Tab-separated table of C-alpha atoms and ligand atoms in Angstrom:
chain	number	residue	atom	x	y	z
A	84	UNK	CA	58.674	70.343	124.904
A	85	UNK	CA	60.676	73.399	125.875
A	86	UNK	CA	59.339	76.898	126.399
A	87	UNK	CA	60.231	78.129	122.924
A	88	UNK	CA	58.384	75.238	121.329
A	89	UNK	CA	55.431	75.828	123.600
A	90	UNK	CA	55.230	79.461	122.509
A	91	UNK	CA	55.245	78.371	118.864
A	92	UNK	CA	52.391	75.970	119.435
A	93	UNK	CA	50.110	78.893	120.251
A	94	UNK	CA	50.413	80.231	116.745
A	95	UNK	CA	47.587	78.236	115.138
A	96	UNK	CA	45.212	79.407	117.877
A	97	UNK	CA	46.411	82.968	118.143
A	98	UNK	CA	46.268	83.839	114.432
A	99	UNK	CA	42.506	83.839	114.484
A	100	UNK	CA	42.599	86.934	116.659
A	101	UNK	CA	44.183	89.435	114.235
A	102	UNK	CA	42.262	87.918	111.323
A	103	UNK	CA	38.960	88.386	113.130
A	104	UNK	CA	39.816	91.837	114.374
A	105	UNK	CA	41.093	93.063	111.024
A	106	UNK	CA	38.022	91.803	109.204
A	107	UNK	CA	35.907	93.593	111.778
A	108	UNK	CA	37.892	96.789	111.242
A	109	UNK	CA	37.420	96.616	107.485
A	110	UNK	CA	33.693	96.001	107.810
A	111	UNK	CA	33.251	98.787	110.363
A	112	UNK	CA	35.363	101.141	108.329
A	113	UNK	CA	33.257	100.444	105.265
A	114	UNK	CA	30.078	101.033	107.234
A	115	UNK	CA	31.200	104.439	108.494
A	116	UNK	CA	30.505	105.655	104.964
A	117	UNK	CA	26.863	105.556	105.873
A	118	UNK	CA	25.603	108.329	108.079
A	119	UNK	CA	23.816	105.857	110.281
A	120	UNK	CA	27.083	104.174	111.242
A	121	UNK	CA	29.323	107.222	111.324
A	122	UNK	CA	29.592	106.870	115.102
A	123	UNK	CA	31.658	103.677	114.614
A	124	UNK	CA	34.552	105.783	113.418
A	125	UNK	CA	35.584	106.741	116.936
A	126	UNK	CA	36.226	103.151	118.038
A	127	UNK	CA	38.038	101.924	114.953
A	128	UNK	CA	41.453	103.211	115.961
A	129	UNK	CA	41.337	101.391	119.260
A	130	UNK	CA	40.211	98.120	117.684
A	131	UNK	CA	42.768	98.466	114.926
A	132	UNK	CA	45.463	99.019	117.563
A	133	UNK	CA	44.478	95.839	119.390
A	134	UNK	CA	44.454	94.007	116.066
A	135	UNK	CA	48.004	95.144	115.303
A	136	UNK	CA	49.225	94.034	118.730
A	137	UNK	CA	47.676	90.598	118.249
A	138	UNK	CA	49.199	90.433	114.761
A	139	UNK	CA	52.641	91.122	116.204
A	140	UNK	CA	52.098	88.358	118.765
A	141	UNK	CA	51.119	86.053	115.923
A	142	UNK	CA	54.287	86.966	114.050
A	143	UNK	CA	56.400	86.125	117.084
A	144	UNK	CA	54.692	82.795	117.768
A	145	UNK	CA	54.687	82.002	114.047
A	146	UNK	CA	58.402	82.635	113.835
A	147	UNK	CA	58.993	80.449	116.881
A	148	UNK	CA	56.930	77.692	115.321
A	149	UNK	CA	58.914	77.951	112.097
A	150	UNK	CA	62.076	77.118	114.068
A	151	UNK	CA	60.765	73.589	114.439
A	152	UNK	CA	61.308	73.189	110.735
A	153	UNK	CA	58.915	72.008	108.089
A	154	UNK	CA	59.048	69.905	104.998
A	155	UNK	CA	57.662	72.872	103.154
A	156	UNK	CA	60.176	75.569	103.936
A	157	UNK	CA	59.373	77.610	100.817
A	158	UNK	CA	55.759	77.866	101.812
A	159	UNK	CA	56.769	78.787	105.361
A	160	UNK	CA	59.036	81.570	104.109
A	161	UNK	CA	56.375	82.975	101.790
A	162	UNK	CA	53.818	82.879	104.552
A	163	UNK	CA	56.195	84.641	106.909
A	164	UNK	CA	56.877	87.492	104.511
A	165	UNK	CA	53.243	88.042	103.519
A	166	UNK	CA	52.329	88.046	107.197
A	167	UNK	CA	54.972	90.668	107.964
A	168	UNK	CA	53.826	92.709	104.964
A	169	UNK	CA	50.203	92.502	106.015
A	170	UNK	CA	50.992	93.592	109.556
A	171	UNK	CA	53.075	96.482	108.228
A	172	UNK	CA	50.213	97.572	105.959
A	173	UNK	CA	47.691	97.565	108.775
A	174	UNK	CA	50.150	99.523	110.910
A	175	UNK	CA	50.617	102.086	108.134
A	176	UNK	CA	46.854	102.271	107.832
A	177	UNK	CA	46.626	102.967	111.548
A	178	UNK	CA	48.651	106.132	111.054
A	179	UNK	CA	47.329	107.210	107.658
A	180	UNK	CA	43.664	106.398	108.119
A	181	UNK	CA	42.545	109.961	108.868
A	182	UNK	CA	44.181	111.284	105.709
A	183	UNK	CA	42.824	108.453	103.587
A	184	UNK	CA	39.267	108.877	104.829
A	185	UNK	CA	39.179	112.231	103.050
A	186	UNK	CA	39.798	110.543	99.700
A	187	UNK	CA	36.934	108.184	99.185
A	188	UNK	CA	38.327	106.195	96.284
A	189	UNK	CA	41.789	105.785	97.776
A	190	UNK	CA	40.183	104.663	101.004
A	191	UNK	CA	38.098	102.029	99.233
A	192	UNK	CA	41.123	100.659	97.397
A	193	UNK	CA	43.108	100.574	100.593
A	194	UNK	CA	40.390	98.564	102.333
A	195	UNK	CA	40.290	96.133	99.417
A	196	UNK	CA	44.066	95.793	99.455
A	197	UNK	CA	44.062	95.134	103.193
A	198	UNK	CA	41.385	92.498	102.825
A	199	UNK	CA	43.232	90.778	99.982
A	200	UNK	CA	46.512	90.684	101.892
A	201	UNK	CA	44.740	89.311	104.937
A	202	UNK	CA	43.025	86.584	102.924
A	203	UNK	CA	46.265	85.707	101.170
A	204	UNK	CA	48.192	85.379	104.415
A	205	UNK	CA	45.441	83.264	105.932
A	206	UNK	CA	45.304	81.051	102.872
A	207	UNK	CA	49.049	80.423	102.996
A	208	UNK	CA	48.812	79.542	106.667
A	209	UNK	CA	45.940	77.196	105.902
A	210	UNK	CA	47.942	75.514	103.147
A	211	UNK	CA	50.675	74.841	105.672
A	212	UNK	CA	48.401	73.062	108.107
A	213	UNK	CA	46.121	71.333	105.646
A	214	UNK	CA	48.417	70.865	102.665
A	215	UNK	CA	48.866	72.831	99.492
A	216	UNK	CA	45.831	72.860	97.275
A	217	UNK	CA	43.490	72.055	100.166
A	218	UNK	CA	41.150	74.793	99.008
A	219	UNK	CA	41.067	73.827	95.369
A	220	UNK	CA	41.546	70.099	95.460
A	221	UNK	CA	38.862	68.285	93.557
A	222	UNK	CA	38.073	71.313	91.432
A	223	UNK	CA	38.748	70.773	87.745
A	224	UNK	CA	40.948	67.757	88.242
A	225	UNK	CA	41.639	65.815	85.103
A	226	UNK	CA	43.769	62.822	84.424
A	227	UNK	CA	47.007	63.668	82.695
A	228	UNK	CA	47.479	61.444	79.728
A	229	UNK	CA	50.989	60.217	79.359
A	230	UNK	CA	52.523	57.684	77.072
A	231	UNK	CA	53.134	54.609	79.179
A	232	UNK	CA	53.694	52.020	76.504
A	233	UNK	CA	57.344	51.655	75.714
A	234	UNK	CA	57.515	50.682	72.067
A	235	UNK	CA	61.005	50.304	70.743
A	236	UNK	CA	61.681	47.689	68.109
A	237	UNK	CA	65.390	48.199	67.667
A	238	UNK	CA	67.066	49.887	70.616
A	239	UNK	CA	69.933	51.088	68.401
A	240	UNK	CA	67.555	53.117	66.285
A	241	UNK	CA	65.723	54.590	69.256
A	242	UNK	CA	66.065	58.360	69.648
A	243	UNK	CA	67.584	58.778	73.087
A	244	UNK	CA	65.693	61.902	74.002
A	245	UNK	CA	62.280	61.031	72.619
A	246	UNK	CA	62.146	57.294	73.244
A	247	UNK	CA	63.964	57.089	76.554
A	248	UNK	CA	64.355	60.442	78.281
A	249	UNK	CA	60.989	61.955	77.402
A	250	UNK	CA	59.341	58.609	77.973
A	251	UNK	CA	60.672	58.591	81.547
A	252	UNK	CA	59.797	62.240	82.102
A	253	UNK	CA	56.218	61.512	81.009
A	254	UNK	CA	55.927	58.687	83.458
A	255	UNK	CA	57.623	60.184	86.467
A	256	UNK	CA	57.719	63.944	86.238
A	257	UNK	CA	54.972	65.338	84.028
A	258	UNK	CA	52.216	64.890	86.586
A	259	UNK	CA	53.825	67.797	88.468
A	260	UNK	CA	55.653	69.472	85.594
A	261	UNK	CA	53.191	69.465	82.725
A	262	UNK	CA	50.086	71.165	81.433
A	263	UNK	CA	48.140	70.629	84.661
A	264	UNK	CA	50.708	71.659	87.208
A	265	UNK	CA	53.969	73.536	86.824
A	266	UNK	CA	55.748	72.957	90.117
A	267	UNK	CA	58.895	75.073	90.355
A	268	UNK	CA	57.527	76.958	87.300
A	269	UNK	CA	58.742	74.051	85.218
A	270	UNK	CA	57.255	71.934	82.459
A	271	UNK	CA	58.934	68.800	81.206
A	272	UNK	CA	56.408	67.607	78.659
A	273	UNK	CA	58.046	68.972	75.552
A	274	UNK	CA	61.418	70.055	74.132
A	275	UNK	CA	60.472	73.726	74.166
A	276	UNK	CA	59.604	73.671	77.839
A	277	UNK	CA	62.677	71.690	78.771
A	278	UNK	CA	64.810	74.264	76.988
A	279	UNK	CA	62.941	77.082	78.710
A	280	UNK	CA	63.866	75.769	82.166
A	281	UNK	CA	62.160	76.542	85.476
A	282	UNK	CA	62.161	78.982	88.325
A	283	UNK	CA	65.925	78.740	88.622
A	284	UNK	CA	66.654	79.037	84.930
A	285	UNK	CA	68.244	76.532	82.611
A	286	UNK	CA	67.901	72.826	83.277
A	287	UNK	CA	70.844	71.748	81.223
A	288	UNK	CA	74.286	73.227	81.604
A	289	UNK	CA	76.144	72.717	78.355
A	290	UNK	CA	79.491	73.941	79.683
A	291	UNK	CA	79.384	71.882	82.845
A	292	UNK	CA	76.781	69.139	82.356
A	293	UNK	CA	77.050	67.728	85.888
A	294	UNK	CA	75.982	71.102	87.205
A	295	UNK	CA	72.708	71.330	85.333
A	296	UNK	CA	69.604	71.645	87.503
A	297	UNK	CA	67.914	68.582	85.988
A	298	UNK	CA	70.667	66.099	86.685
A	299	UNK	CA	71.509	67.666	90.033
A	300	UNK	CA	67.943	67.211	91.247
A	301	UNK	CA	67.792	63.616	90.139
A	302	UNK	CA	71.099	62.707	91.750
A	303	UNK	CA	70.488	64.395	95.082
A	304	UNK	CA	70.259	62.041	98.014
A	305	UNK	CA	66.678	60.851	97.980
A	306	UNK	CA	65.839	62.243	101.371
A	307	UNK	CA	66.981	65.717	100.372
A	308	UNK	CA	63.855	67.837	100.069
A	309	UNK	CA	64.977	69.011	96.631
A	310	UNK	CA	65.449	65.503	95.280
A	311	UNK	CA	63.321	64.709	92.224
A	312	UNK	CA	60.996	62.990	91.961
A	313	UNK	CA	59.917	63.706	95.555
A	314	UNK	CA	60.662	60.726	97.775
A	315	UNK	CA	57.082	59.492	98.068
A	316	UNK	CA	56.725	59.190	94.304
A	317	UNK	CA	57.900	56.474	91.928
A	318	UNK	CA	61.662	56.902	91.653
A	319	UNK	CA	63.835	56.602	88.588
A	320	UNK	CA	65.215	53.109	88.075
A	321	UNK	CA	68.970	52.554	88.116
A	322	UNK	CA	68.940	52.140	84.330
A	323	UNK	CA	67.039	55.376	83.874
A	324	UNK	CA	69.590	57.203	86.005
A	325	UNK	CA	72.446	55.906	83.885
A	326	UNK	CA	70.672	56.908	80.683
A	327	UNK	CA	69.870	60.400	81.921
A	328	UNK	CA	73.491	60.937	82.901
A	329	UNK	CA	74.733	59.591	79.607
A	330	UNK	CA	72.357	61.780	77.644
A	331	UNK	CA	73.221	64.930	79.564
A	332	UNK	CA	76.980	64.386	79.609
A	333	UNK	CA	76.947	63.841	75.870
A	334	UNK	CA	75.356	67.230	75.325
A	335	UNK	CA	71.624	66.509	75.690
A	336	UNK	CA	70.909	66.133	72.000
A	337	UNK	CA	67.223	66.082	71.129
A	338	UNK	CA	67.552	64.040	67.946
A	339	UNK	CA	70.480	61.623	68.187
A	340	UNK	CA	69.805	57.911	68.095
A	341	UNK	CA	71.315	55.425	70.507
A	342	UNK	CA	73.770	54.232	67.879
A	343	UNK	CA	74.845	57.772	67.038
A	344	UNK	CA	75.717	58.376	70.685
A	345	UNK	CA	78.018	55.323	70.867
A	346	UNK	CA	77.016	53.856	74.207
A	347	UNK	CA	79.761	52.349	76.361
A	348	UNK	CA	79.448	49.047	78.206
A	349	UNK	CA	77.730	50.556	81.210
A	350	UNK	CA	75.132	52.275	79.064
A	351	UNK	CA	74.543	49.144	76.996
A	352	UNK	CA	73.827	47.285	80.184
A	353	UNK	CA	71.401	50.006	81.241
A	354	UNK	CA	69.726	50.019	77.839
A	355	UNK	CA	69.233	46.291	78.095
A	356	UNK	CA	67.503	46.506	81.439
A	357	UNK	CA	65.723	49.815	80.798
A	358	UNK	CA	62.522	48.305	79.566
A	359	UNK	CA	62.405	45.454	82.022
A	360	UNK	CA	63.087	47.583	85.091
A	361	UNK	CA	60.620	50.156	83.963
A	362	UNK	CA	57.840	47.685	83.217
A	363	UNK	CA	58.379	45.982	86.537
A	364	UNK	CA	57.729	49.300	88.225
A	365	UNK	CA	54.696	50.055	86.108
A	366	UNK	CA	53.229	46.649	86.755
A	367	UNK	CA	53.896	46.804	90.462
A	368	UNK	CA	50.436	46.562	91.929
A	369	UNK	CA	48.963	49.963	92.446
A	370	UNK	CA	47.897	50.245	96.011
A	371	UNK	CA	44.377	49.002	96.303
A	372	UNK	CA	42.620	49.739	99.512
A	373	UNK	CA	39.183	48.410	100.205
A	374	UNK	CA	36.881	51.380	99.610
A	375	UNK	CA	35.361	52.652	102.814
A	376	UNK	CA	32.377	54.842	103.711
A	377	UNK	CA	33.234	58.356	104.899
A	378	UNK	CA	33.898	58.613	108.627
A	379	UNK	CA	30.707	59.295	110.554
A	380	UNK	CA	30.393	63.040	111.190
A	381	UNK	CA	29.701	62.630	114.887
A	382	UNK	CA	32.794	60.515	115.275
A	383	UNK	CA	34.846	63.054	113.418
A	384	UNK	CA	33.533	65.826	115.641
A	385	UNK	CA	34.398	63.830	118.706
A	386	UNK	CA	37.939	63.374	117.476
A	387	UNK	CA	38.279	67.022	116.599
A	388	UNK	CA	36.978	68.104	119.966
A	389	UNK	CA	39.785	66.164	121.502
A	390	UNK	CA	42.304	68.028	119.388
A	391	UNK	CA	42.868	65.565	116.554
A	392	UNK	CA	43.177	67.079	113.120
A	393	UNK	CA	41.254	64.770	110.810
A	394	UNK	CA	41.958	64.837	107.095
A	395	UNK	CA	40.972	62.594	104.233
A	396	UNK	CA	44.024	61.018	102.542
A	397	UNK	CA	42.801	61.710	99.018
A	398	UNK	CA	39.747	63.245	97.449
A	399	UNK	CA	38.626	59.846	96.192
A	400	UNK	CA	39.582	57.846	99.288
A	401	UNK	CA	37.722	58.152	102.589
A	402	UNK	CA	40.556	56.809	104.702
A	403	UNK	CA	41.936	59.396	107.059
A	404	UNK	CA	45.075	60.828	108.513
A	405	UNK	CA	45.000	61.826	112.176
A	406	UNK	CA	47.386	64.500	113.372
A	407	UNK	CA	47.862	64.847	117.109
A	408	UNK	CA	49.485	68.208	117.152
A	409	UNK	CA	47.025	70.103	119.314
A	410	UNK	CA	45.955	67.441	121.731
A	411	UNK	CA	45.696	68.726	125.246
A	412	UNK	CA	44.455	65.668	127.131
A	413	UNK	CA	46.661	62.648	127.678
A	414	UNK	CA	47.764	61.136	124.413
A	415	UNK	CA	47.084	57.684	125.761
A	416	UNK	CA	43.422	58.581	126.146
A	417	UNK	CA	43.305	60.362	122.824
A	418	UNK	CA	44.755	57.311	121.111
A	419	UNK	CA	42.269	55.017	122.807
A	420	UNK	CA	39.443	57.055	121.334
A	421	UNK	CA	41.134	57.284	117.966
A	422	UNK	CA	41.483	53.504	117.937
A	423	UNK	CA	37.692	53.239	117.800
A	424	UNK	CA	38.026	54.539	114.250
A	425	UNK	CA	40.926	52.318	113.318
A	426	UNK	CA	39.216	51.061	110.157
A	427	UNK	CA	39.591	54.547	108.729
A	428	UNK	CA	42.970	55.574	110.038
A	429	UNK	CA	45.838	54.808	107.680
A	430	UNK	CA	48.108	57.668	108.679
A	431	UNK	CA	48.892	58.732	112.211
A	432	UNK	CA	51.031	61.749	112.877
A	433	UNK	CA	52.269	62.317	116.413
A	434	UNK	CA	55.387	64.320	115.546
A	435	UNK	CA	56.545	66.827	118.149
A	436	UNK	CA	53.827	65.741	120.553
A	437	UNK	CA	54.190	64.941	124.239
A	438	UNK	CA	54.035	61.230	123.428
A	439	UNK	CA	55.875	58.969	125.873
A	440	UNK	CA	57.233	55.481	125.501
A	441	UNK	CA	54.256	53.803	127.153
A	442	UNK	CA	51.474	55.738	125.467
A	443	UNK	CA	51.089	53.420	122.501
A	444	UNK	CA	49.360	50.435	124.122
A	445	UNK	CA	46.491	50.762	121.678
A	446	UNK	CA	48.637	50.951	118.617
A	447	UNK	CA	48.059	47.348	117.547
A	448	UNK	CA	44.385	48.217	117.043
A	449	UNK	CA	45.284	50.455	114.116
A	450	UNK	CA	45.577	47.466	111.864
A	451	UNK	CA	45.212	49.463	108.634
A	452	UNK	CA	47.957	51.915	109.500
A	453	UNK	CA	50.370	52.600	106.631
A	454	UNK	CA	52.270	55.632	107.812
A	455	UNK	CA	53.320	56.553	111.318
A	456	UNK	CA	55.191	59.606	112.542
A	457	UNK	CA	56.661	59.369	116.049
A	458	UNK	CA	59.533	61.768	115.469
A	459	UNK	CA	60.687	64.282	118.056
A	460	UNK	CA	58.747	62.642	120.870
A	461	UNK	CA	59.700	60.922	124.103
A	462	UNK	CA	59.384	57.397	122.727
A	463	UNK	CA	62.022	54.670	122.837
A	464	UNK	CA	62.124	50.915	122.192
A	465	UNK	CA	58.957	50.118	124.118
A	466	UNK	CA	56.913	52.056	121.619
A	467	UNK	CA	58.646	50.291	118.755
A	468	UNK	CA	57.534	46.980	120.206
A	469	UNK	CA	53.958	48.119	119.620
A	470	UNK	CA	54.817	48.989	116.035
A	471	UNK	CA	55.749	45.382	115.322
A	472	UNK	CA	52.047	44.535	115.407
A	473	UNK	CA	51.326	46.730	112.385
A	474	UNK	CA	51.414	44.453	109.386
A	475	UNK	CA	50.420	47.150	106.906
A	476	UNK	CA	52.927	49.752	107.977
A	477	UNK	CA	55.032	51.117	105.101
A	478	UNK	CA	56.542	54.287	106.491
A	479	UNK	CA	57.870	55.006	109.956
A	480	UNK	CA	59.512	58.169	111.207
A	481	UNK	CA	61.358	58.005	114.541
A	482	UNK	CA	63.772	60.874	113.949
A	483	UNK	CA	65.060	62.500	117.119
A	484	UNK	CA	63.846	59.820	119.541
A	485	UNK	CA	65.600	57.558	122.019
A	486	UNK	CA	65.042	54.445	119.924
A	487	UNK	CA	68.024	52.091	119.790
A	488	UNK	CA	69.262	49.540	117.298
A	489	UNK	CA	67.734	46.641	119.205
A	490	UNK	CA	64.311	48.293	119.036
A	491	UNK	CA	64.664	48.984	115.344
A	492	UNK	CA	65.907	45.481	114.593
A	493	UNK	CA	62.531	44.028	115.509
A	494	UNK	CA	60.895	46.162	112.852
A	495	UNK	CA	63.021	44.954	109.998
A	496	UNK	CA	60.797	41.945	109.416
A	497	UNK	CA	57.574	43.858	109.003
A	498	UNK	CA	56.326	42.728	105.605
A	499	UNK	CA	55.507	46.091	104.039
A	500	UNK	CA	57.778	48.487	105.874
A	501	UNK	CA	60.105	50.102	103.366
A	502	UNK	CA	61.087	53.459	104.816
A	503	UNK	CA	62.335	54.124	108.322
A	504	UNK	CA	63.627	57.587	109.096
A	505	UNK	CA	66.121	57.209	111.914
A	506	UNK	CA	68.451	60.167	112.086
A	507	UNK	CA	69.062	61.456	115.589
A	508	UNK	CA	68.267	58.130	117.259
A	509	UNK	CA	70.671	56.134	119.415
A	510	UNK	CA	71.954	53.941	116.583
A	511	UNK	CA	75.727	53.856	116.209
A	512	UNK	CA	77.508	53.648	112.889
A	513	UNK	CA	78.368	49.984	113.423
A	514	UNK	CA	74.832	49.049	114.328
A	515	UNK	CA	73.696	50.855	111.264
A	516	UNK	CA	75.824	48.669	109.047
A	517	UNK	CA	74.551	45.561	110.757
A	518	UNK	CA	70.945	46.642	110.347
A	519	UNK	CA	71.404	47.588	106.733
A	520	UNK	CA	72.842	44.205	105.911
A	521	UNK	CA	69.853	42.305	107.258
A	522	UNK	CA	67.671	40.789	104.610
A	523	UNK	CA	64.792	43.158	104.696
A	524	UNK	CA	62.701	45.425	102.505
A	525	UNK	CA	63.074	48.226	104.958
A	526	UNK	CA	65.502	50.949	104.049
A	527	UNK	CA	66.950	53.141	106.769
A	528	UNK	CA	67.225	56.835	106.070
A	529	UNK	CA	69.759	58.937	107.896
A	530	UNK	CA	70.030	62.677	107.605
A	531	UNK	CA	73.634	62.548	106.460
A	532	UNK	CA	74.427	63.148	102.862
A	533	UNK	CA	75.185	59.885	101.186
A	534	UNK	CA	74.935	61.457	97.780
A	535	UNK	CA	74.155	58.952	95.091
A	536	UNK	CA	77.066	58.713	92.742
A	537	UNK	CA	76.414	56.887	89.555
A	538	UNK	CA	78.875	54.065	89.503
A	539	UNK	CA	78.610	50.477	88.523
A	540	UNK	CA	77.626	49.637	92.056
A	541	UNK	CA	74.188	50.853	91.177
A	542	UNK	CA	73.615	47.619	89.389
A	543	UNK	CA	74.545	45.530	92.362
A	544	UNK	CA	72.030	47.287	94.561
A	545	UNK	CA	69.475	45.055	96.149
A	546	UNK	CA	66.458	44.528	93.934
A	547	UNK	CA	63.703	46.849	95.125
B	414	HEC	C1	54.903	65.188	93.108
B	414	HEC	C2	55.292	66.296	92.293
B	414	HEC	C3	56.610	66.270	91.582
B	414	HEC	C4	57.119	65.290	90.752
B	414	HEC	C5	56.519	63.948	90.419
B	414	HEC	C6	58.348	65.812	90.239
B	414	HEC	N1	58.580	67.075	90.750
B	414	HEC	FE1	60.113	68.313	90.231
B	414	HEC	N2	59.401	69.759	91.502
B	414	HEC	C7	58.293	69.602	92.300
B	414	HEC	C8	58.164	70.776	93.146
B	414	HEC	C9	57.078	71.017	94.184
B	414	HEC	C10	59.232	71.640	92.806
B	414	HEC	C11	59.531	73.003	93.393
B	414	HEC	C12	60.196	72.875	94.715
B	414	HEC	C13	61.649	72.619	94.580
B	414	HEC	O1	62.317	73.414	93.894
B	414	HEC	O2	62.127	71.623	95.131
B	414	HEC	C14	59.994	70.948	91.769
B	414	HEC	C15	61.125	71.485	91.173
B	414	HEC	C16	61.856	70.827	90.194
B	414	HEC	C17	63.017	71.381	89.541
B	414	HEC	C18	63.610	72.736	89.794
B	414	HEC	C19	63.034	73.771	88.868
B	414	HEC	C20	63.629	75.116	89.123
B	414	HEC	O3	64.094	75.740	88.155
B	414	HEC	O4	63.626	75.539	90.291
B	414	HEC	C21	63.476	70.440	88.675
B	414	HEC	C22	64.672	70.541	87.756
B	414	HEC	C23	62.586	69.302	88.781
B	414	HEC	N3	61.617	69.578	89.697
B	414	HEC	C24	62.736	68.155	88.044
B	414	HEC	C25	61.915	67.046	88.175
B	414	HEC	C26	62.119	65.816	87.445
B	414	HEC	C27	63.242	65.579	86.462
B	414	HEC	C28	61.127	64.967	87.827
B	414	HEC	C29	60.929	63.536	87.399
B	414	HEC	C30	62.081	62.676	87.458
B	414	HEC	C31	60.300	65.667	88.787
B	414	HEC	N4	60.808	66.929	88.963
B	414	HEC	C32	59.173	65.132	89.380
B	414	HEC	C33	57.391	68.552	92.308
B	414	HEC	C34	57.551	67.380	91.578
């Protein structure tokens, strides 16, 4: 870790200072309204000043931390700007407080505004460390009902939009773009909403179909953060991609039948496999984990004391993710303790930590592990050797490490591993080709932009 990174790491600790101080200021300021507490007024300016200084320090460390990058850059940007705004407001208040005190109502509103901004900034920061919706998850959740039975008697008579496009949208997009959630201010559950578009306007570009937001998002390389559906979700099948492109290029009609749109050979092929591919995906066994009792509170405390961030993987699943971002003792020791809870741990995140190649001796004990992040650490092939013991691993991130092709090769036979993120490792282009041609479920993801282009080769892709 270099100095800049180290400075950034202080942010999560430091932010509590301005938050605490500002809350104190607001409370004290409110109390000065009462004669009994009027004496507090003299100290507020000093405390407020200290609060502003600590807020500026938090801004600096926060900015430094943001340089490490995040998979949630939008949230980071929003948080940054609200934090700057909040600091500016408190600074303005520092100078205008005397004047405001004279106007009781204005003063009250100002205090309320300050408190709201502070809470909002804190909430955004919390969402970044604990995940969006951390506060509200589990409240008012309902199952979205979507049509999942594909019922087409004669494919030629099927209405392309309603029977194919909307059917796919219901299955793969509406959970985030529907009545429950409107990610990107977008709904895809009905013609009207599709026509209305999202945050960035129209979804379908009639003049230049390939440039429409909908098709662009779908065709983006699947590791691009703007790719839809997000990479962890069920992806569109090859046939679905062909049909979407066909539909959009032909003008995105909402009522034309298949026959009326005169499909060419490629589309006919896609239509023929549409149902089969789709059903295969639907029938693919939904992950069933053995239910498990919640982690014992004392054990959780012990982990947290050591610096582990412990979070439940889902509101209805007591398995946990451990994040080793703030661990100050040796990671080897921390992992040894964590291994005592290996039944519970299915995700282990050691990104950007001080992890070294020989720290993972206990890894094989995490026999339930499904996801593992070792990116941007000091690990190399030795650590990967430990990974080979993880028969349930599905996702591995070793971006920016010294891993080499020979280390990665040993992983390719892991039964469930299907995603390995490897950009910035020591693999050469040739080795990459060799690895990719091995018979394996595992797919290697590089950061370069191998944009998916819809060509016939899609059909020759390895069966998933
Ligand atoms: C797991 C949730 C999730 C699923 C599933 C999902 N999206 Fe999204 N989508 C998002 C989020 C979050 C954003 C906003 C962030 C962004 O712009 O990347 C977004 C944004 C978009 C946008 C941009 C809207 C705009 O105007 O900015 C489009 C278009 C889109 N999604 C299409 C789709 C399509 C098509 C599918 C299904 C094939 C899909 N999404 C599935 C979460 C999801």
